Coordinates of C-alpha atoms in Angstrom, one line a residue:
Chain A
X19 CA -20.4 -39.6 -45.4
X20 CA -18.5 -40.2 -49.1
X21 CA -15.1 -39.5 -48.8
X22 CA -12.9 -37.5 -51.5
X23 CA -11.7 -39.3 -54.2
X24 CA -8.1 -40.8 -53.4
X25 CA -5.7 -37.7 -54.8
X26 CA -2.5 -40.5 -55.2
X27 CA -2.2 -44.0 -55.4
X28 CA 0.5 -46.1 -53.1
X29 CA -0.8 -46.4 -49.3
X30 CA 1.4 -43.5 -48.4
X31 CA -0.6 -41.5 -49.6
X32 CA -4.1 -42.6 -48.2
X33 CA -5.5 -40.1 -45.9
X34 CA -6.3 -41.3 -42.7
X35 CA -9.7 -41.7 -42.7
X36 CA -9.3 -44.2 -46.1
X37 CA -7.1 -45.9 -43.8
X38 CA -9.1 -46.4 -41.0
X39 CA -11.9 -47.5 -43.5
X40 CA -10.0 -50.0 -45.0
X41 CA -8.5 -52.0 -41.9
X42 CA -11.9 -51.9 -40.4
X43 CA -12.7 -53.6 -43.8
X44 CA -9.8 -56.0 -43.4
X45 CA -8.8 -54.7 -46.9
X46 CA -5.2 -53.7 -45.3
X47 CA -4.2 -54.9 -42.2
X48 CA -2.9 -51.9 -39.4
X49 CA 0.8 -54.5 -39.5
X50 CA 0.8 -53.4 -43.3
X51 CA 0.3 -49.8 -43.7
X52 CA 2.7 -49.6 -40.6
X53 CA 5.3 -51.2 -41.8
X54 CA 4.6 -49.4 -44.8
X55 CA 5.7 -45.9 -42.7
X56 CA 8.4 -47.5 -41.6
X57 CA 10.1 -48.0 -44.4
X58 CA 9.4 -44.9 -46.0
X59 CA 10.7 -43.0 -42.9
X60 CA 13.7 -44.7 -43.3
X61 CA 14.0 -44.2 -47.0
X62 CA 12.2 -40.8 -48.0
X63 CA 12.1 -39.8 -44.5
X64 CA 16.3 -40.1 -44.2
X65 CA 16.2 -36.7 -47.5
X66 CA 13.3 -34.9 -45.1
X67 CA 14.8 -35.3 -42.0
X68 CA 11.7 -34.7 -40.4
X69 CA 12.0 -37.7 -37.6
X70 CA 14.3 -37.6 -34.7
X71 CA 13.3 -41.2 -33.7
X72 CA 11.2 -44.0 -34.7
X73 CA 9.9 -46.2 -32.1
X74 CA 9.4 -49.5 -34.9
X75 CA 8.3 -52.3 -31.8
X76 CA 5.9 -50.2 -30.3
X77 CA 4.4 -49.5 -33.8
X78 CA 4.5 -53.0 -35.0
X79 CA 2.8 -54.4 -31.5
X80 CA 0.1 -51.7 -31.3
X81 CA -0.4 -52.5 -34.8
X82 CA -1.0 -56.4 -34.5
X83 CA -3.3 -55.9 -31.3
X84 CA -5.5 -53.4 -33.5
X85 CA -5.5 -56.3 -36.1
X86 CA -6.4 -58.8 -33.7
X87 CA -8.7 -56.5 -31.9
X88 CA -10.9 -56.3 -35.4
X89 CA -10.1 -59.9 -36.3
X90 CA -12.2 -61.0 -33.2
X91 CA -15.1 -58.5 -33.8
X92 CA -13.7 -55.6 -31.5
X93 CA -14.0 -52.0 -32.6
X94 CA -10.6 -50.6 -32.6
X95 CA -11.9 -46.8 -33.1
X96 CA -12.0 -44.2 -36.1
X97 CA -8.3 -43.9 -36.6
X98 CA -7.7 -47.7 -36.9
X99 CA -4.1 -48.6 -38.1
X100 CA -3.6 -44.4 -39.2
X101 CA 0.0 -44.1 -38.3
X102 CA 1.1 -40.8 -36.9
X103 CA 4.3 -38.9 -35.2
X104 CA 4.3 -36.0 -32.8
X105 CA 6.9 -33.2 -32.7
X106 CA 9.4 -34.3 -30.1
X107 CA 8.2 -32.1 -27.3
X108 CA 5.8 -34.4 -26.5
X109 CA 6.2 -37.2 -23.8
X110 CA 6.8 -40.9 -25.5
X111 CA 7.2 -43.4 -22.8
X112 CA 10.7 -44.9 -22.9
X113 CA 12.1 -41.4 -25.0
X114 CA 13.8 -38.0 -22.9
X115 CA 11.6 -35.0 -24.2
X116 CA 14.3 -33.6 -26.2
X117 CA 12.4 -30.5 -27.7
X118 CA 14.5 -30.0 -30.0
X119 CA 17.3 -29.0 -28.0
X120 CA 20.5 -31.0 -26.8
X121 CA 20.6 -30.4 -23.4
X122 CA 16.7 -32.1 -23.1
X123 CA 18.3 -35.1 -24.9
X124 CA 19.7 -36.2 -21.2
X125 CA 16.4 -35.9 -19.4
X126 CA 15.1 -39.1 -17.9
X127 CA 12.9 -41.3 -20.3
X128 CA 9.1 -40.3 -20.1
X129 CA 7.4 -42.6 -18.0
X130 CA 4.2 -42.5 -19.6
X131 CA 2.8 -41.0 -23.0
X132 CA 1.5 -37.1 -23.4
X133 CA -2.1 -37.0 -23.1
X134 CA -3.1 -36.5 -26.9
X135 CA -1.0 -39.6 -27.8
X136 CA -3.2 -41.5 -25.3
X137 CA -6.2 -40.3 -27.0
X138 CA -4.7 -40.8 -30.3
X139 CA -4.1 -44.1 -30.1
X140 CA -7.4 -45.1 -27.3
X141 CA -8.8 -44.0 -30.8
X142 CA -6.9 -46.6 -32.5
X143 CA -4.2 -44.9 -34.1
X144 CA -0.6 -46.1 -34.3
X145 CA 2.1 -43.8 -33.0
X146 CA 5.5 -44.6 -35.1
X147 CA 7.8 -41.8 -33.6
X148 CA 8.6 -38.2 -32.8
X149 CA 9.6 -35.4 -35.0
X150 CA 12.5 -32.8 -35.5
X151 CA 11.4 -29.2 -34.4
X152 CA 13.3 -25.5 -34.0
X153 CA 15.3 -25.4 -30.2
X154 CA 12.8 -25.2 -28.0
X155 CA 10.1 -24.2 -29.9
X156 CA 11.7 -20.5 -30.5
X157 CA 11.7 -20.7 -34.1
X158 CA 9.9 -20.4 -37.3
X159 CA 12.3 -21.9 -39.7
X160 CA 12.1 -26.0 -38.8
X161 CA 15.9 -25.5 -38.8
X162 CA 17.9 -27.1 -35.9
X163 CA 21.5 -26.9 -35.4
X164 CA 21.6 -30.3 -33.4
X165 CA 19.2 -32.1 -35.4
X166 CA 19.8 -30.5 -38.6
X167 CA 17.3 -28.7 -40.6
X168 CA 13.6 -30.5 -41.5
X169 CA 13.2 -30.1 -45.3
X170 CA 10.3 -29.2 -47.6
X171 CA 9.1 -31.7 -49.7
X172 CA 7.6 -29.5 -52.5
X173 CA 11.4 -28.2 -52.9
X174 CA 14.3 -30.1 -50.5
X175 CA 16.1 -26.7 -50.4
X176 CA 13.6 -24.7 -49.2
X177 CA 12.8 -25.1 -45.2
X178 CA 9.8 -26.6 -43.8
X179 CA 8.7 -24.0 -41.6
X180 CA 8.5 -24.1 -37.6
X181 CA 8.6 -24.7 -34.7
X182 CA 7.0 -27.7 -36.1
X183 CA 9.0 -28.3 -39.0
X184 CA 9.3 -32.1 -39.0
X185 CA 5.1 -32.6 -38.7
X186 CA 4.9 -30.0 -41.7
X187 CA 7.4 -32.1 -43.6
X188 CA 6.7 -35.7 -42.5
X189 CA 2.5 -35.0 -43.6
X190 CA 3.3 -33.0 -46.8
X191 CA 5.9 -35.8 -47.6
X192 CA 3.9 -39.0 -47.4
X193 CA 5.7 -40.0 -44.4
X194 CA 2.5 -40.3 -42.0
X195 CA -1.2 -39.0 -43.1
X196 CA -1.5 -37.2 -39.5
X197 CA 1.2 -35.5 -36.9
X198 CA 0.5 -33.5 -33.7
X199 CA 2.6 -29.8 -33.2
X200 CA 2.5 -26.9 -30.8
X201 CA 1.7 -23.3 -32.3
X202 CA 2.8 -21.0 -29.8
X203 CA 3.0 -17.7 -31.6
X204 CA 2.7 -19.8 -35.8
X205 CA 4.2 -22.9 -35.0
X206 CA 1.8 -25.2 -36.3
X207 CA 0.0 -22.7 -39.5
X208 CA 3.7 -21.5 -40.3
X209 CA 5.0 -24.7 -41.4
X210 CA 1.2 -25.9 -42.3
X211 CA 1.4 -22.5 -44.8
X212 CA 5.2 -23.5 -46.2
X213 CA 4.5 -27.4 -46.5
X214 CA 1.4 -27.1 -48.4
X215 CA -1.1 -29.2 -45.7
X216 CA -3.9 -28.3 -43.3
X217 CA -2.8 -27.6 -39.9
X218 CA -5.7 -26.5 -36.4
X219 CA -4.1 -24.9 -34.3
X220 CA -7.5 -24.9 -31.7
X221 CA -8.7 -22.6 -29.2
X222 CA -6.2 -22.3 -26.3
X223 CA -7.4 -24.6 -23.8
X224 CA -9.0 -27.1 -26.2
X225 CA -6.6 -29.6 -26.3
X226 CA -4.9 -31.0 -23.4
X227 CA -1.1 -29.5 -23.2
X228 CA -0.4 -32.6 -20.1
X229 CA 3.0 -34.2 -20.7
X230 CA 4.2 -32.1 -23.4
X231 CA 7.6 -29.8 -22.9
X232 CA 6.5 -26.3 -22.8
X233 CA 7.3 -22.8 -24.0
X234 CA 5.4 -19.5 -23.1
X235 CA 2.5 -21.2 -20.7
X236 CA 0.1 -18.3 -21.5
X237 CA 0.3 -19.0 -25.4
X238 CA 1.1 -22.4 -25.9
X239 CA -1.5 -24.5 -27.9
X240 CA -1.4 -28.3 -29.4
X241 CA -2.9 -29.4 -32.5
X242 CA -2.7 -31.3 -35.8
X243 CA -1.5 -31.2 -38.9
X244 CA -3.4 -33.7 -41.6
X245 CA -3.6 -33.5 -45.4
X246 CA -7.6 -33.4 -45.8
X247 CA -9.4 -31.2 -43.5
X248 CA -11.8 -34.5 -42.5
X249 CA -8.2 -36.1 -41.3
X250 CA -7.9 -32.7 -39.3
X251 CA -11.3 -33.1 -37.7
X252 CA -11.4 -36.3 -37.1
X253 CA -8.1 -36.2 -35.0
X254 CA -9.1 -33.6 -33.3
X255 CA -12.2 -35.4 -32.0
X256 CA -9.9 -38.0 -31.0
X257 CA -8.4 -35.6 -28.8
X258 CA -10.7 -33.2 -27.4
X259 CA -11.7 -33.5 -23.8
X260 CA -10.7 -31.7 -20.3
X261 CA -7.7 -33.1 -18.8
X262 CA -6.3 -32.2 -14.8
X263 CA -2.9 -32.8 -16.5
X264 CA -3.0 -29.3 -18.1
X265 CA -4.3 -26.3 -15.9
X266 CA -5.2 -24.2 -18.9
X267 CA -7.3 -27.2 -20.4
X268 CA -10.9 -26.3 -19.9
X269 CA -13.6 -28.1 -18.2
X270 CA -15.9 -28.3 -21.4
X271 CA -17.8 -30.9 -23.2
X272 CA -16.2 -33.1 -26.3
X273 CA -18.2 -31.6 -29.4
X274 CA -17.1 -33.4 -32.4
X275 CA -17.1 -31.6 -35.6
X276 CA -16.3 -34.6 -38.3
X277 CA -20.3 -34.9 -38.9
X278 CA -20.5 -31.2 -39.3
X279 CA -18.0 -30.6 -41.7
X280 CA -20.4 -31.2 -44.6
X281 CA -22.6 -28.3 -43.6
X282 CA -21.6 -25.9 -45.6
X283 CA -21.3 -22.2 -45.6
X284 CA -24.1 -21.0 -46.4
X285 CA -25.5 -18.4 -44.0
X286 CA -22.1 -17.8 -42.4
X287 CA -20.8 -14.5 -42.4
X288 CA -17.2 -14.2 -43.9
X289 CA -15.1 -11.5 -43.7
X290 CA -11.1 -10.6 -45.6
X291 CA -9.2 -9.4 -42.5
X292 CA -7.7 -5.7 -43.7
X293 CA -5.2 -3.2 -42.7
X294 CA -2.5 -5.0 -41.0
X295 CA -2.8 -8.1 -42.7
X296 CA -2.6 -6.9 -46.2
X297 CA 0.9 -5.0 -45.8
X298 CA 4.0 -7.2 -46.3
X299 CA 2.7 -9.3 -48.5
X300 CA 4.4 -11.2 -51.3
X301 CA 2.6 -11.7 -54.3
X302 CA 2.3 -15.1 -53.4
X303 CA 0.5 -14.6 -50.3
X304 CA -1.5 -12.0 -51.5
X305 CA -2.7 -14.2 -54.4
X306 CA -3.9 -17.1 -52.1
X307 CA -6.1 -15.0 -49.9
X308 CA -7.9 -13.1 -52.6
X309 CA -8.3 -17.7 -54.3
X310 CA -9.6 -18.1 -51.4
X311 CA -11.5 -15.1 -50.8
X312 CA -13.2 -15.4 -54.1
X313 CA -13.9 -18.8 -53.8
X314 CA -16.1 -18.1 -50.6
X315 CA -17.8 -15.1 -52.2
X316 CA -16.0 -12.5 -49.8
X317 CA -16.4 -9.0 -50.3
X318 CA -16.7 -7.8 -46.7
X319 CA -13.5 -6.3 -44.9
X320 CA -12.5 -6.0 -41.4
X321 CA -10.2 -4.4 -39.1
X322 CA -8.7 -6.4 -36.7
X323 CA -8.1 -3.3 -34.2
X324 CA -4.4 -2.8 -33.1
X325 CA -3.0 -6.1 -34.9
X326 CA 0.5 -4.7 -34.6
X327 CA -0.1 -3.7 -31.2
X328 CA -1.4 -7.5 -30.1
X329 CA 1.6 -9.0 -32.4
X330 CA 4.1 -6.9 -30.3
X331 CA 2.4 -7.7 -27.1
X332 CA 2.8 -11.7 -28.1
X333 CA 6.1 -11.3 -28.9
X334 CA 7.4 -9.4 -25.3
X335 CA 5.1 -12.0 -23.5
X336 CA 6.8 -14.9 -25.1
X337 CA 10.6 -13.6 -24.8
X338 CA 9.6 -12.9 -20.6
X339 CA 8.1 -16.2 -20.1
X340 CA 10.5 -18.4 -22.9
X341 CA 13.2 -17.0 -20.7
X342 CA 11.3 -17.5 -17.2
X343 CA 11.6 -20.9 -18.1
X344 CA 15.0 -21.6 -19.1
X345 CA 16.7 -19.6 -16.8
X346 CA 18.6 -21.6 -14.7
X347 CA 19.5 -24.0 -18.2
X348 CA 21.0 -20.5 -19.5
X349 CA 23.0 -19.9 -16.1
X350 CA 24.4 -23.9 -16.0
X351 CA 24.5 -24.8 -20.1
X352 CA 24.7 -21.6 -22.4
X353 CA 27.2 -23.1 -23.9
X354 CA 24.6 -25.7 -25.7
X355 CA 21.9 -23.9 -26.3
X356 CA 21.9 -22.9 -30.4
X357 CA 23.3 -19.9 -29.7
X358 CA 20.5 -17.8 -32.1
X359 CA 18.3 -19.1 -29.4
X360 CA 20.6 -18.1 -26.3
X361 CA 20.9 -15.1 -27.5
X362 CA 16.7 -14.1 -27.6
X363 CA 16.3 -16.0 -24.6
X364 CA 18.9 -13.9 -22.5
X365 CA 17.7 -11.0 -23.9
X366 CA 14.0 -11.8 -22.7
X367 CA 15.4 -12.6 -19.1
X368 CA 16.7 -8.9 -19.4
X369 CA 12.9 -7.1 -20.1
X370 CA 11.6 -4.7 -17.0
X371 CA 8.4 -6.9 -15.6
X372 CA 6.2 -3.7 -16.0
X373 CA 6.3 -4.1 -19.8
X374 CA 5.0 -8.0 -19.3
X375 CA 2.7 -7.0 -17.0
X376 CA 1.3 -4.4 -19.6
X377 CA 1.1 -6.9 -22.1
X378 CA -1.2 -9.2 -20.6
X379 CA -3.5 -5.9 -19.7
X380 CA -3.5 -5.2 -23.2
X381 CA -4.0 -8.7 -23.7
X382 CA -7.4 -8.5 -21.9
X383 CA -8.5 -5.6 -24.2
X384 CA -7.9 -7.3 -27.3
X385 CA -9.6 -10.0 -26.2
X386 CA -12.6 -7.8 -25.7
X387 CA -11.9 -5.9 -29.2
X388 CA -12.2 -9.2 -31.1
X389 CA -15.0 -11.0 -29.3
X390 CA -16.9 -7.7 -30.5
X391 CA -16.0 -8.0 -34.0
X392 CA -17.1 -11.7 -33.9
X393 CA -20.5 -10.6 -33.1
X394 CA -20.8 -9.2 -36.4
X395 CA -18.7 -12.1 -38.4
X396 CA -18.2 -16.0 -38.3
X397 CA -15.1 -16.2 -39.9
X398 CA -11.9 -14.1 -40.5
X399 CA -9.3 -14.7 -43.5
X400 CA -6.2 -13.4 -43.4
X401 CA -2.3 -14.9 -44.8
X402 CA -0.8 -17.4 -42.6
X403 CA 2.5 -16.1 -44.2
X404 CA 4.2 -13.4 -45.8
X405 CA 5.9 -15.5 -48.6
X406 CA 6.1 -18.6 -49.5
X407 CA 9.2 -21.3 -48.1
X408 CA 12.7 -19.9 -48.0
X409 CA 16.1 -21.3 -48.5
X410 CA 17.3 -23.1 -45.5
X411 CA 20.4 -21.1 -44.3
X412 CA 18.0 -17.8 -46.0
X413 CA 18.4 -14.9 -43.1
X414 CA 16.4 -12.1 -44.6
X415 CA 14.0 -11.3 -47.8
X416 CA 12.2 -8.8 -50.4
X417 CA 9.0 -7.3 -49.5
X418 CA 7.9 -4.4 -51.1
X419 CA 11.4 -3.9 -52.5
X420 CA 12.9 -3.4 -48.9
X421 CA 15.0 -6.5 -47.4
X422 CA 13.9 -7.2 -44.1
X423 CA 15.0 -10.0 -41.2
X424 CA 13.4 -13.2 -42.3
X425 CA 12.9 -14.9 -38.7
X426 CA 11.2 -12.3 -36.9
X427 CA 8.9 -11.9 -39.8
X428 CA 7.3 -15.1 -40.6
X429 CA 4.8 -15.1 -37.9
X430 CA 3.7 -11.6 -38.5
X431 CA 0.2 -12.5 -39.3
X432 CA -0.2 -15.6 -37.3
X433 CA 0.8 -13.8 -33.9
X434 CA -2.1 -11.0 -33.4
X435 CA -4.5 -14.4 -34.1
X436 CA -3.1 -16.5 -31.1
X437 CA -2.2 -14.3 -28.8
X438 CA -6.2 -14.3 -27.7
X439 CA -6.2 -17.6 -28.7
X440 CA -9.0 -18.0 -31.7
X441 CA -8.9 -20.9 -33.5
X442 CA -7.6 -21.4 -36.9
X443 CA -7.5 -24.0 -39.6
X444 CA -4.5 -23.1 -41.8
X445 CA -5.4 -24.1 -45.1
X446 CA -2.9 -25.1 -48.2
X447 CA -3.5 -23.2 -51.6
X448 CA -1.6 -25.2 -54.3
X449 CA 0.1 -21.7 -55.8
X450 CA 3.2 -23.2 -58.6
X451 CA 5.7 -23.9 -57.7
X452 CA 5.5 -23.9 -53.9
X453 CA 2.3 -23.6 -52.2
X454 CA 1.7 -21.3 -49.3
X455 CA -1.3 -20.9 -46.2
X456 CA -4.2 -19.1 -45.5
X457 CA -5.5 -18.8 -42.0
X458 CA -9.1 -19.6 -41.6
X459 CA -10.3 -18.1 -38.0
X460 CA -13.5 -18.2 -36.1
X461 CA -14.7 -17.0 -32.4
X462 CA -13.1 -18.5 -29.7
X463 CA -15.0 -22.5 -29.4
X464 CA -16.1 -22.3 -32.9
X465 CA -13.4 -24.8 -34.6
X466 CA -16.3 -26.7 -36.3
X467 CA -17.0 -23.0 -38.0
X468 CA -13.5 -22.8 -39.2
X469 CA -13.5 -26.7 -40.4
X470 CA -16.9 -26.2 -42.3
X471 CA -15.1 -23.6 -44.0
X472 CA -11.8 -25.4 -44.6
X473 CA -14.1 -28.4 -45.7
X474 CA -16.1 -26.3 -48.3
X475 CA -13.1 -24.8 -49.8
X476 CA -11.4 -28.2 -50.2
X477 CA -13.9 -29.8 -52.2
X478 CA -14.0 -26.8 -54.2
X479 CA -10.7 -28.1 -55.3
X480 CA -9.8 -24.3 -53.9
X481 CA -7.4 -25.5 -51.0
X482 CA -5.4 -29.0 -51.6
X483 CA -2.4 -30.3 -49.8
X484 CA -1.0 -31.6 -53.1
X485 CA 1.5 -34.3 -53.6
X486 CA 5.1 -33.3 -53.9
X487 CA 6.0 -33.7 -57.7
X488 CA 9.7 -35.2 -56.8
X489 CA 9.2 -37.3 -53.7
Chain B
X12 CA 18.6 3.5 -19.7
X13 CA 18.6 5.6 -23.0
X14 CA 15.0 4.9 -25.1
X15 CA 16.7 4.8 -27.9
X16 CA 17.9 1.3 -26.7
X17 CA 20.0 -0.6 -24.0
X18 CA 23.2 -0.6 -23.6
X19 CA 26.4 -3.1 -22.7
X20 CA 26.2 -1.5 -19.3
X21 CA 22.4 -2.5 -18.9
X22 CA 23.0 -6.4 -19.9
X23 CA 26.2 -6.4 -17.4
X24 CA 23.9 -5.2 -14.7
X25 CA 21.0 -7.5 -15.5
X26 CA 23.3 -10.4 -16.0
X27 CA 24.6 -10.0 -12.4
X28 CA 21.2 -9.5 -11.1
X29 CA 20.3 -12.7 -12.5
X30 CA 22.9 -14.8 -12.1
X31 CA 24.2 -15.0 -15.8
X32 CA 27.6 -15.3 -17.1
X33 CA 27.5 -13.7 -20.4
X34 CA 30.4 -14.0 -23.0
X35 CA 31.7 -10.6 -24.7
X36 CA 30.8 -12.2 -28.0
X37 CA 27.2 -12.8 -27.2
X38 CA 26.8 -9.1 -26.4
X39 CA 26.1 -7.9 -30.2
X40 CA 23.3 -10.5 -30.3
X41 CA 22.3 -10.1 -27.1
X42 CA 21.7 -6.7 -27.1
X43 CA 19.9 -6.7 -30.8
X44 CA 17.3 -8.7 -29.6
X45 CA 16.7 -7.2 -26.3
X46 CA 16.3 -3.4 -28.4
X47 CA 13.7 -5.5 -30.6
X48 CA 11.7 -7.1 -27.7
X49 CA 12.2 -3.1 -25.9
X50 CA 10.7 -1.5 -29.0
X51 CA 7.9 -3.7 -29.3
X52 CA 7.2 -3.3 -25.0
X53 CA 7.2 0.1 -26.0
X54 CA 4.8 0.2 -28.9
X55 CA 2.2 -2.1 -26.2
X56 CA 3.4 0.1 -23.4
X57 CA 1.9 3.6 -25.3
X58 CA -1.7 2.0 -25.8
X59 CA -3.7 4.1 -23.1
X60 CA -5.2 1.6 -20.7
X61 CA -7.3 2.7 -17.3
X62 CA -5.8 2.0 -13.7
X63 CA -8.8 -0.5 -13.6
X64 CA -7.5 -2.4 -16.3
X65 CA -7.2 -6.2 -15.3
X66 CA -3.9 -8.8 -16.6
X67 CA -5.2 -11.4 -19.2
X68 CA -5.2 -14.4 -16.5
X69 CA -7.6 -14.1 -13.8
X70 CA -6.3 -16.3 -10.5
X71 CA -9.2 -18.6 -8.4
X72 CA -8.3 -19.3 -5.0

């Protein structure tokens, strides 16, 4: 398959899969470009804030042994050499889980790696560390009052977005070409949207959730985040693949999508998601979708039934469950807890069960409502954000000449999407000055759909995670 | 408990229920929050749904 034409010179800003090509090749050895991270982590990486720990020896050993490995003739797999970080609620052998918060940070050491970072590097990949997040994953913004706030690299004062602030900033600032997030309720297209990069959040149950720190069980998903939609596929083919670990992980076949990407569009049916998904929005959002819209040929519109309805049923659902799980920290440690997530948490310990249970009925319905509508369409665009980046520290903003909360607001339009769980490729368009997402969404299974899509769009020059002009 | 929201009296009671010490000055935030997350049950709590109507996760013994 020819790849796109390198957007940057310097090896930080390879993709992935023009790494892997070239230490198959021997033309850059995996001890290199790793110690290449390294020292970018420690020099840009210090302004981004985007890792919480590095784990260099483990880097630099898997790195020789996948040299080696090709040196003698071995195949070391299709991510040979790519270095990559995962948000730090996943296990790392030797590292406590910290998930962002302070009281996780005295956990016993993992014993063994999270499932996905076993597949990442069984495919050859070299993990160099784990990244900041929002406490807990109850947070949009990528700020963290222990850890201090992950920064955008397209503007250092704007935030990165969250819960998976630190992948959105470490990819979109050269740090690493690939990172692994959650996306609970936005936490992998939010900061994909703010960061300017292409983030999957996959079907729920795709990808293995087994030794990862969770949040809300009945939403939680794991993906990547990459800055070339092949880089996104081809992790994710790494990782696909049932797994005991995770109850919710489905029994299902690995079906690889890299191939399929160059398949084009052409006979699917694409539709601009309406109603619900076209209030709120800043100029900036709006003008993205119709780019992207246009770009695809899209005049068809759809109704996504009782959007605000599903997003309001998400939310409840995560706020019962979020504080299900953290009860007995919020009876022992309140006190170190970032109190903006004490605060939601106790009030979701505090919500009569009958309103839960109603949510996952409507839940159900929903479900049914949108497998209907995918009979009749193969894809579904919609914003992945309101606005572009804030200010860190910003608490509110302008739509529609009206301030409104900023926090609850972000995830507005990625919520109705994964409460039932359809997958989505969040895809970057380059807007000036700071680029913002569009959420590319196809029936439940159909991630290859969404890719082919992604894939089209981007070498339509369309959708581009672009290179930060100061870093 | 009013529906136009809950009250200091509601979080007290559902604090000793559950075991939680809650500071006064937590209250405000508390009690935003928990109006939020009530309005929103609410608005998914109107949606008419038949007695028949099964929960979103399906348990296999």
């Amino acid at each position: 398959m020819k790849h796109e034409t390198p957007m940057m010179s310097g090896i930080e800003w390879l993709s992935a899969s023009e790494i892997a090509d070239a230490v198959h090749a021997r033309k850059l050895s995996a001890f290199d470009v790793t110690n290449q991270a390294l020292a970018r982590i420690q020099g840009v990486g210090a302004t981004l804030n985007a890792f919480t720990d590095v784990v260099s020896e483990r880097a630099r050993a898997n790195a020789r042994r996948i040299d080696v490995l090709i040196a003698g003739g071995g195949k070391p797999g299709p991510l040979a050499g790519v270095p990559f970080a995962v948000k730090n609620l996943f296990d790392v052998a030797g590292l406590p889980t910290r998930a962002g918060s302070k009281i996780n940070r005295q956990r016993v050491p993992a014993s063994n790696d999270a499932t996905l970072i076993e597949r990442m590097e069984a495919a050859g990949a070299i993990l160099v560390g784990a990244l900041n997040m929002g406490e807990y994953a109850y947070d949009f913004t990528g700020e963290n009052v222990h850890d201090g706030p992950s920064r955008n690299p397209h503007d250092l004062t704007r935030m990165s977005g969250g819960s998976s602030g630190g992948s959105g900033s470490a990819v979109g600032g050269g740090l690493v070409p690939l990172a692994l997030g959650s996306d609970t309720n936005g936490s992998i297209r939010v900061p994909s949207s703010f960061c300017g990069i292409f983030g999957l959040k996959p079907t729920y149950g795709r990808l293995s959730r087994g030794r990862t720190f969770p949040f809300v069980a009945s939403l939680d998903h794991l993906g990547p985040f990459a800055r070339s939609t092949r880089d996104l596929a081809l992790a994710y083919d790494a990782m696909q693949g049932p797994d005991a670990q995770d109850a919710a992980c489905v029994d299902r076949e690995i079906e690889p999508v890299t191939s399929l990407l160059p398949k084009g569009v052409d006979g699917l049916r694409i539709a601009l998601a309406d109603g619900y998904f076209k209030k709120n929005l800043s100029p900036e959002s709006s003008e993205a979708v119709l780019r992207v819209a246009k770009a695809l040929s899209v005049t068809a519109e759809i109704e996504i039934p009782e959007a605000a309805r599903a997003r309001a049923a998400a939310y409840v659902i995560t706020a019962s469950e979020g504080a299900s799980l953290h009860l007995e920290r919020l009876r022992t440690r309140p006190q170190d807890f970032d109190p903006a997530v004490r605060d939601r948490l106790l009030a979701g310990a505090m919500v009569p069960s009958v309103f839960i249970d109603r949510a996952q009925k409507f839940r159900r319905w929903y479900r049914a409502q949108m497998l209907e509508l995918f009979k009749n369409v193969d894809v579904i665009l919609a914003p992945a954000t309101p606005c572009v980046a804030p200010k860190i520290g910003q608490t509110t903003f302008m739509l529609d000449g009206e301030e409104l909360p900023l926090r609850p607001n972000i995830g507005i339009y990625t919520q109705p999407i994964s409460f039932i769980g359809l997958p989505v490729v969040a895809v970057p368009v380059p807007l000036d000055p700071m680029p913002v997402g569009v959420q590319v969404i196809a029936a439940p299974w159909r991630e290859d759909i969404a890719l082919r899509v992604a894939y089209a769009l981007e070498q339509a020059r369309v959708v581009n995670a672009l290179r930060p002009k100061d870093i | 408990m009013s529906s136009s929201g809950s009250s200091d009296a509601y979080i007290d009671a559902a604090a000793n229920v559950l075991g939680l010490s809650i500071e006064d000055s937590w209250k405000r935030a508390i009690r935003a929050n928990l109006d939020v997350t009530l309005k929103l049950a609410r608005l998914v709590h109107e949606f008419p749904l038949p007695d028949e109507a099964e929960p979103a996760t399906i348990y296999e013994a």
